PDB file of C-alpha atoms in Angstrom:
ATOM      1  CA  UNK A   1     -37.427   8.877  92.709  1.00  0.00           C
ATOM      2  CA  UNK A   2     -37.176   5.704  90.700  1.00  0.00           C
ATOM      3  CA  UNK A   3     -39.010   5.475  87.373  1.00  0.00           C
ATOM      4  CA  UNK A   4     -41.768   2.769  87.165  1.00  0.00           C
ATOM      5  CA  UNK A   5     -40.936  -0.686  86.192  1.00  0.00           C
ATOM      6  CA  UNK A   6     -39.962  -1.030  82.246  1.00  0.00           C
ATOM      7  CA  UNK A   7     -39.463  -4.844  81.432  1.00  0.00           C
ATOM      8  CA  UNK A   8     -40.776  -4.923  78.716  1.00  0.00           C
ATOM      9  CA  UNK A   9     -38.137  -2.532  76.981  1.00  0.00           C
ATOM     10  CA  UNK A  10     -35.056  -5.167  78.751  1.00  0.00           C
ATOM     11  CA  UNK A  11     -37.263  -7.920  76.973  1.00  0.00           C
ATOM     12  CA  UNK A  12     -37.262  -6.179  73.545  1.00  0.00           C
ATOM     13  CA  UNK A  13     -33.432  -5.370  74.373  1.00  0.00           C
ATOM     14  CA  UNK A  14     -33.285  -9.032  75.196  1.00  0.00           C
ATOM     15  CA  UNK A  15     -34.475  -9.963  71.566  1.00  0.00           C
ATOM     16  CA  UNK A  16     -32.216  -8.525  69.677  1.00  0.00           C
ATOM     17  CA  UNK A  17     -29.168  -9.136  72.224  1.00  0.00           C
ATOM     18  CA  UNK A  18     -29.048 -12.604  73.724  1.00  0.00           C
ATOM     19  CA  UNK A  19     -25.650 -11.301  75.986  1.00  0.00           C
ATOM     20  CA  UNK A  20     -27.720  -8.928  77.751  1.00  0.00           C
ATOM     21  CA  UNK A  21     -28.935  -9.765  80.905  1.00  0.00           C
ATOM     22  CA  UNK A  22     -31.034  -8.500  83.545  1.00  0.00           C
ATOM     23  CA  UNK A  23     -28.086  -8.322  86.148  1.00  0.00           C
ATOM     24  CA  UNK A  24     -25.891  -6.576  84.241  1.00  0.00           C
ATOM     25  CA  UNK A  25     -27.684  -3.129  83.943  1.00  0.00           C
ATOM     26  CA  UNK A  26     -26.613  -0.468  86.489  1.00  0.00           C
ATOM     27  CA  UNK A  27     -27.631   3.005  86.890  1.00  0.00           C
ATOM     28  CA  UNK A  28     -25.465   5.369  85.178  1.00  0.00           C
ATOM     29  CA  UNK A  29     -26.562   8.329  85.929  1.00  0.00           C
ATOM     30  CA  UNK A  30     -29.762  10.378  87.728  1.00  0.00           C
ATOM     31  CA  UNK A  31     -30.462  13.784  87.405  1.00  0.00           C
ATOM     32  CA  UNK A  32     -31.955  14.239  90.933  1.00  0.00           C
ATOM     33  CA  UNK A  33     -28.718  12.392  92.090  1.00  0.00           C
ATOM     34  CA  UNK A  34     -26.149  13.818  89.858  1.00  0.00           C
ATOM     35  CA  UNK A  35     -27.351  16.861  88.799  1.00  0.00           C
ATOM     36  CA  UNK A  36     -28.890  18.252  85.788  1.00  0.00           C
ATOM     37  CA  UNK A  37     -26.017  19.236  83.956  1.00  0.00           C
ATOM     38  CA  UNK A  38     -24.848  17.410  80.547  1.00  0.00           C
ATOM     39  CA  UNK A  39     -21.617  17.731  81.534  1.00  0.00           C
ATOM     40  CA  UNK A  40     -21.654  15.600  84.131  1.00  0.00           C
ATOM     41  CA  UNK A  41     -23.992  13.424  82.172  1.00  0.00           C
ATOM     42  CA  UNK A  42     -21.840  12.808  79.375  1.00  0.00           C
ATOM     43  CA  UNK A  43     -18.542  11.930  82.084  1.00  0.00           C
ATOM     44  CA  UNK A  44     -20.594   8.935  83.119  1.00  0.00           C
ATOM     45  CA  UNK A  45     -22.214   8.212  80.105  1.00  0.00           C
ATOM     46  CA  UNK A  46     -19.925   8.511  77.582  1.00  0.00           C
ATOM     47  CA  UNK A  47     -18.105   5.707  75.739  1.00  0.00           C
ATOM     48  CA  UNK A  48     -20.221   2.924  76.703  1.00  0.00           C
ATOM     49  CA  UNK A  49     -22.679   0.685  74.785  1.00  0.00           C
ATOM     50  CA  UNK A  50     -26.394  -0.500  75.402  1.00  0.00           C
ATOM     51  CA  UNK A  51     -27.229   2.913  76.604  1.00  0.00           C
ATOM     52  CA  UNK A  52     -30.738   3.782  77.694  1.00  0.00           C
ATOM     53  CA  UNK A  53     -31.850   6.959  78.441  1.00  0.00           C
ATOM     54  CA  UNK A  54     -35.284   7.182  80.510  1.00  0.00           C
ATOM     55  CA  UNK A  55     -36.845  10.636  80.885  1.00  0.00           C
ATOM     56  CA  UNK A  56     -39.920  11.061  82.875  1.00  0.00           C
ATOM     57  CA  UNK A  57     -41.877  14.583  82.209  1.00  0.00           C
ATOM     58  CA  UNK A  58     -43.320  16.903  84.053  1.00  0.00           C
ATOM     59  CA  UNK A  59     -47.188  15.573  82.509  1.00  0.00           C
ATOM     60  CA  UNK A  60     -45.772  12.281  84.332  1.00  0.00           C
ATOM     61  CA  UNK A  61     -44.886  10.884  80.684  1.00  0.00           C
ATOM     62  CA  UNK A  62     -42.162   8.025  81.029  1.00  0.00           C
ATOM     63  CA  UNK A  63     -40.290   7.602  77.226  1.00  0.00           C
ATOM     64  CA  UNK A  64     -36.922   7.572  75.889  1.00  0.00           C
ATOM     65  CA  UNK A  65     -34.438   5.676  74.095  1.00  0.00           C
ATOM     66  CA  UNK A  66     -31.917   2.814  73.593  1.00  0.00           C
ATOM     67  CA  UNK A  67     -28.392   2.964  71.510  1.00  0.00           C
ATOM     68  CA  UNK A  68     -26.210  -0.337  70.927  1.00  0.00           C
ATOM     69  CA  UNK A  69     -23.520   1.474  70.406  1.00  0.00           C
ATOM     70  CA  UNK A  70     -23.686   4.507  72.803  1.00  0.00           C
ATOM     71  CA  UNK A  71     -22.742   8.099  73.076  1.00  0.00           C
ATOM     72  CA  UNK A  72     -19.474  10.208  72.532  1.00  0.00           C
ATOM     73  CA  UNK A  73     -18.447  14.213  72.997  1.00  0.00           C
ATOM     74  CA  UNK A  74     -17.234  15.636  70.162  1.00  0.00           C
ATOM     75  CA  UNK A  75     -16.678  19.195  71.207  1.00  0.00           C
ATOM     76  CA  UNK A  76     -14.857  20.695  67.849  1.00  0.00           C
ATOM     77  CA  UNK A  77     -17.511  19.815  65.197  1.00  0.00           C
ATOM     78  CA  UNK A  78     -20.119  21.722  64.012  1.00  0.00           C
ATOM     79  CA  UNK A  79     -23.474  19.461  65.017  1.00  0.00           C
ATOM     80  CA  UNK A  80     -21.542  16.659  65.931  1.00  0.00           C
ATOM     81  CA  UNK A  81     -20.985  13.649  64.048  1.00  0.00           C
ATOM     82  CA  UNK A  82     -24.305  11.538  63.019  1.00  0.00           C
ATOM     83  CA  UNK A  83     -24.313   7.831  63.361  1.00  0.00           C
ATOM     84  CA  UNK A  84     -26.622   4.943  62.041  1.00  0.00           C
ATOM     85  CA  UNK A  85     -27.461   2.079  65.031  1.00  0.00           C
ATOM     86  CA  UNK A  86     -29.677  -0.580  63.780  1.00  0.00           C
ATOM     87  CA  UNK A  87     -30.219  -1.601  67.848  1.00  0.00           C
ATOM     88  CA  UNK A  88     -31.672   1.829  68.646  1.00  0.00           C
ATOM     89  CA  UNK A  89     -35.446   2.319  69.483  1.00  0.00           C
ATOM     90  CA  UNK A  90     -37.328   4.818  70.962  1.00  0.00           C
ATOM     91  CA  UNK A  91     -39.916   3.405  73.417  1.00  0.00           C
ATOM     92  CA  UNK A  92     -43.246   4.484  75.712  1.00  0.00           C
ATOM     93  CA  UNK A  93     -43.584   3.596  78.872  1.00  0.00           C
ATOM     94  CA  UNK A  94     -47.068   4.959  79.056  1.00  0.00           C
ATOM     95  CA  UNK A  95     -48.529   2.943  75.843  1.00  0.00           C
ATOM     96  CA  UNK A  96     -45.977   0.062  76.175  1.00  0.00           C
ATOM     97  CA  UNK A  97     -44.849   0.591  72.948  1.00  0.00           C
ATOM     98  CA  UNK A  98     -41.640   0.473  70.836  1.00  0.00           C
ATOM     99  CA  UNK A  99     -40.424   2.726  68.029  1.00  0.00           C
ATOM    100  CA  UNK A 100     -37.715   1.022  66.152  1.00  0.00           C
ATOM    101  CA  UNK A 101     -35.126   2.608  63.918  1.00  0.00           C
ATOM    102  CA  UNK A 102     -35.750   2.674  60.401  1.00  0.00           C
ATOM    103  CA  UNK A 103     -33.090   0.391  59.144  1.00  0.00           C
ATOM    104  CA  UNK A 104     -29.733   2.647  57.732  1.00  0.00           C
ATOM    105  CA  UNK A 105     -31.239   5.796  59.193  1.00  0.00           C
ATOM    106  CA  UNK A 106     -28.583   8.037  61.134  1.00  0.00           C
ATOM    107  CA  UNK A 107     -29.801   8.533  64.675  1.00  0.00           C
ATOM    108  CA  UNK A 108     -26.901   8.146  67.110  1.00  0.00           C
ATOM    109  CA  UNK A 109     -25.735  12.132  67.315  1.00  0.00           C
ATOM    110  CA  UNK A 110     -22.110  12.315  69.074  1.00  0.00           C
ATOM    111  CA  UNK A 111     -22.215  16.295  69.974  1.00  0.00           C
ATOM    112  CA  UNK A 112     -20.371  19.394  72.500  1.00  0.00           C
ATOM    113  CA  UNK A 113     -21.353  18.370  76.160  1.00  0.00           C
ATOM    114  CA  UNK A 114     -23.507  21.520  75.999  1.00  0.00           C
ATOM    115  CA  UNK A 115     -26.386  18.915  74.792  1.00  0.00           C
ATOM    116  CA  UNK A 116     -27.396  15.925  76.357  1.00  0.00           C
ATOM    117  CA  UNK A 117     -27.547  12.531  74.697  1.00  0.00           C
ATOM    118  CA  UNK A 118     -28.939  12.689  71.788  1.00  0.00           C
ATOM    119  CA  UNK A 119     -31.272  10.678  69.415  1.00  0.00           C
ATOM    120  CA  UNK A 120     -30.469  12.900  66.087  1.00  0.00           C
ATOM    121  CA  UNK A 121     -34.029  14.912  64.835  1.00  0.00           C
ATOM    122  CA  UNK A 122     -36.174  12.951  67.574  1.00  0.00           C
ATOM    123  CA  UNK A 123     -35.109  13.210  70.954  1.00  0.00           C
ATOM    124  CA  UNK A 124     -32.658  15.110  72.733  1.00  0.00           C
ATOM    125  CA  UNK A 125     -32.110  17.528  76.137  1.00  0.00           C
ATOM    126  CA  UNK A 126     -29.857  20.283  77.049  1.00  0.00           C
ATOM    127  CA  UNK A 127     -27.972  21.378  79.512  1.00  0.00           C
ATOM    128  CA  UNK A 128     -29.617  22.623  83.301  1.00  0.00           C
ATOM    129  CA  UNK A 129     -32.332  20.330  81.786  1.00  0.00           C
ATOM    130  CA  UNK A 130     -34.739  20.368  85.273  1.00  0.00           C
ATOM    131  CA  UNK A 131     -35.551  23.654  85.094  1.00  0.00           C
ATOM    132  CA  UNK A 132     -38.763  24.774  85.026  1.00  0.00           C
ATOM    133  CA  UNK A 133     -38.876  27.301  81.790  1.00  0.00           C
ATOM    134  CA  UNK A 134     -36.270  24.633  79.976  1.00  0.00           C
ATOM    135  CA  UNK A 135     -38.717  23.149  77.741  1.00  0.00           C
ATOM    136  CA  UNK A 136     -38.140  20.277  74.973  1.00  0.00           C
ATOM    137  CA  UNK A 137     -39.659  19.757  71.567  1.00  0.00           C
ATOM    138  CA  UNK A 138     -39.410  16.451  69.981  1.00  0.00           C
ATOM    139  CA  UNK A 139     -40.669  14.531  66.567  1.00  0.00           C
ATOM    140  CA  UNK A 140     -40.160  11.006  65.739  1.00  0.00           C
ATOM    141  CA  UNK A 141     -40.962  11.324  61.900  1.00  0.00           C
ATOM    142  CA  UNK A 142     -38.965   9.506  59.534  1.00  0.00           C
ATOM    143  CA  UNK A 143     -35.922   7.857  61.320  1.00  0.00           C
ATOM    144  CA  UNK A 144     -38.388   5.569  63.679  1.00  0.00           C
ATOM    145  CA  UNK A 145     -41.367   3.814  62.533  1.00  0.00           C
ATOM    146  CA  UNK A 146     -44.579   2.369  64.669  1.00  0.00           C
ATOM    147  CA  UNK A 147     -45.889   5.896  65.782  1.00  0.00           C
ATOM    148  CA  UNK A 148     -49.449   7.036  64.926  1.00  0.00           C
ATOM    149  CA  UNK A 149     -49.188  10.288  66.026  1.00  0.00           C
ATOM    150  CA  UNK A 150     -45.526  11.916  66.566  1.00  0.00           C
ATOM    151  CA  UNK A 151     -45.789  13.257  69.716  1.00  0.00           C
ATOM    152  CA  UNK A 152     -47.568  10.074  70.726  1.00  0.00           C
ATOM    153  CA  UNK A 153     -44.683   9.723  73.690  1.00  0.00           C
ATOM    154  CA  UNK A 154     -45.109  12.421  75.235  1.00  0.00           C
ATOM    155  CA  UNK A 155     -49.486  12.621  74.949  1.00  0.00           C
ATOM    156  CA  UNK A 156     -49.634  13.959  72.010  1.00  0.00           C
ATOM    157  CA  UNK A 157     -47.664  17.918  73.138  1.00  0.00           C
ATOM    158  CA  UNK A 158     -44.528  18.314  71.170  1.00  0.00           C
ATOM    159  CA  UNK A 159     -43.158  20.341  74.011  1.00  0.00           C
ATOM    160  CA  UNK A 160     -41.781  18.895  78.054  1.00  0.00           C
ATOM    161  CA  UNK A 161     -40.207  19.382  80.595  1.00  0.00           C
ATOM    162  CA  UNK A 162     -37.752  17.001  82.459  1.00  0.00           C
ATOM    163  CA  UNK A 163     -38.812  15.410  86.007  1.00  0.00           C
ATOM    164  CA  UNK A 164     -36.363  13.074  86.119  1.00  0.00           C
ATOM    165  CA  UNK A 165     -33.788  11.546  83.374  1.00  0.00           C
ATOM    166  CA  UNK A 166     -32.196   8.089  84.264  1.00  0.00           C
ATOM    167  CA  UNK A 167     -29.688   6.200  81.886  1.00  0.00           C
ATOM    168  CA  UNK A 168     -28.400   2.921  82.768  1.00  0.00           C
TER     169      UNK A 168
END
C-alpha cells in the first residue's frame, strides 16, 4: 500500500529547490508493484535527479532519503564510485525530522545493480530486499548531522527489514 503522507519532506525539498513542484513528482518505482529486485529498481531509477527513496519497515518505521543529483550503475568498479550532493538528506517520517548532509561529505554511492540505491555508509538495501531473513543495518554518523541517536530512524534498532520501498 501507499506510504503515509510526507509533506513536509516536498516542503524541505521545496526550500532548497524553488523548480520543484508538487505536480511534478511521480512514482518511480514500488516494490510490491515492481518487485523486489534492484535490478529492476535501478532500470527505472537510474539516471534521473531529485530522487527519493521511501522505505517503510517491518516495525512500521517510514525513513529514507533524497539525492539532487540521483543514482547510476556502475557495474565494473570495485564499490562503486562515491559522490558528494549538497541537496541530499536523510529524513523520518515517524519524528518529522530531517538529517541533512554534512556539507562536502561523499554520500551519493553509484554501485553493481546487485545493491539498491544507495546513501554511501548510512543507508542502503540489497537485492530480493522483502524477504523476511534479508535484514538491513544502517548508521547515520558523520556524513549527516541533526541525529541524537543513530539509529534514531529506524527506533533506535540498527537492524530492518523492508515492508515496502517507494522512490519517486
Amino acid at each position: 500500500g501507499q506510504i503515509d503522507s510526507i509533506d513536509f519532506i516536498f516542503n524541505h525539498i521545496r526550500k532548497y529547490d524553488k523548480l520543484l513542484k508538487i505536480n511534478n513528482i511521480s512514482l518511480l518505482y514500488r516494490g510490491s508493484r515492481d518487485g523486489d529486485d534492484t535490478i529492476t529498481c535501478h532500470e527505472l531509477c537510474d539516471n534521473k535527479q531529485n530522487v527519493l527513496i521511501i522505505i517503510k519497515s517491518n516495525a512500521d518505521y517510514i525513513f529514507g532519503g533524497y539525492s539532487k543529483i540521483g543514482f547510476k550503475t556502475i557495474n565494473n568498479l570495485l564499490g562503486g564510485d562515491v559522490k558528494s550532493d549538497d541537496n541530499s538528506f536523510l529524513f523520518s517520517k515517524n519524528l518529522t525530522k530531517i538529517y541533512p548532509v554534512n556539507k562536502g561529505k561523499k554520500v551519493i554511492q553509484h554501485t553493481e545493480n546487485k545493491y539498491g540505491l544507495c546513501f554511501y555508509d548510512s543507508l542502503s538495501f540489497s537485492d530480493n530486499y522483502m524477504e523476511k531473513n534479508n535484514s538491513f543495518g544502517f548508521s547515520i554518523q558523520e556524513k549527516f548531522n541533526e541525529f541524537n541517536n543513530e539509529f534514531e530512524m529506524n527506533g533506535g534498532s540498527k537492524y530492518f527489514t523492508i515492508k515496502e520501498l517507494e522512490v519517486f
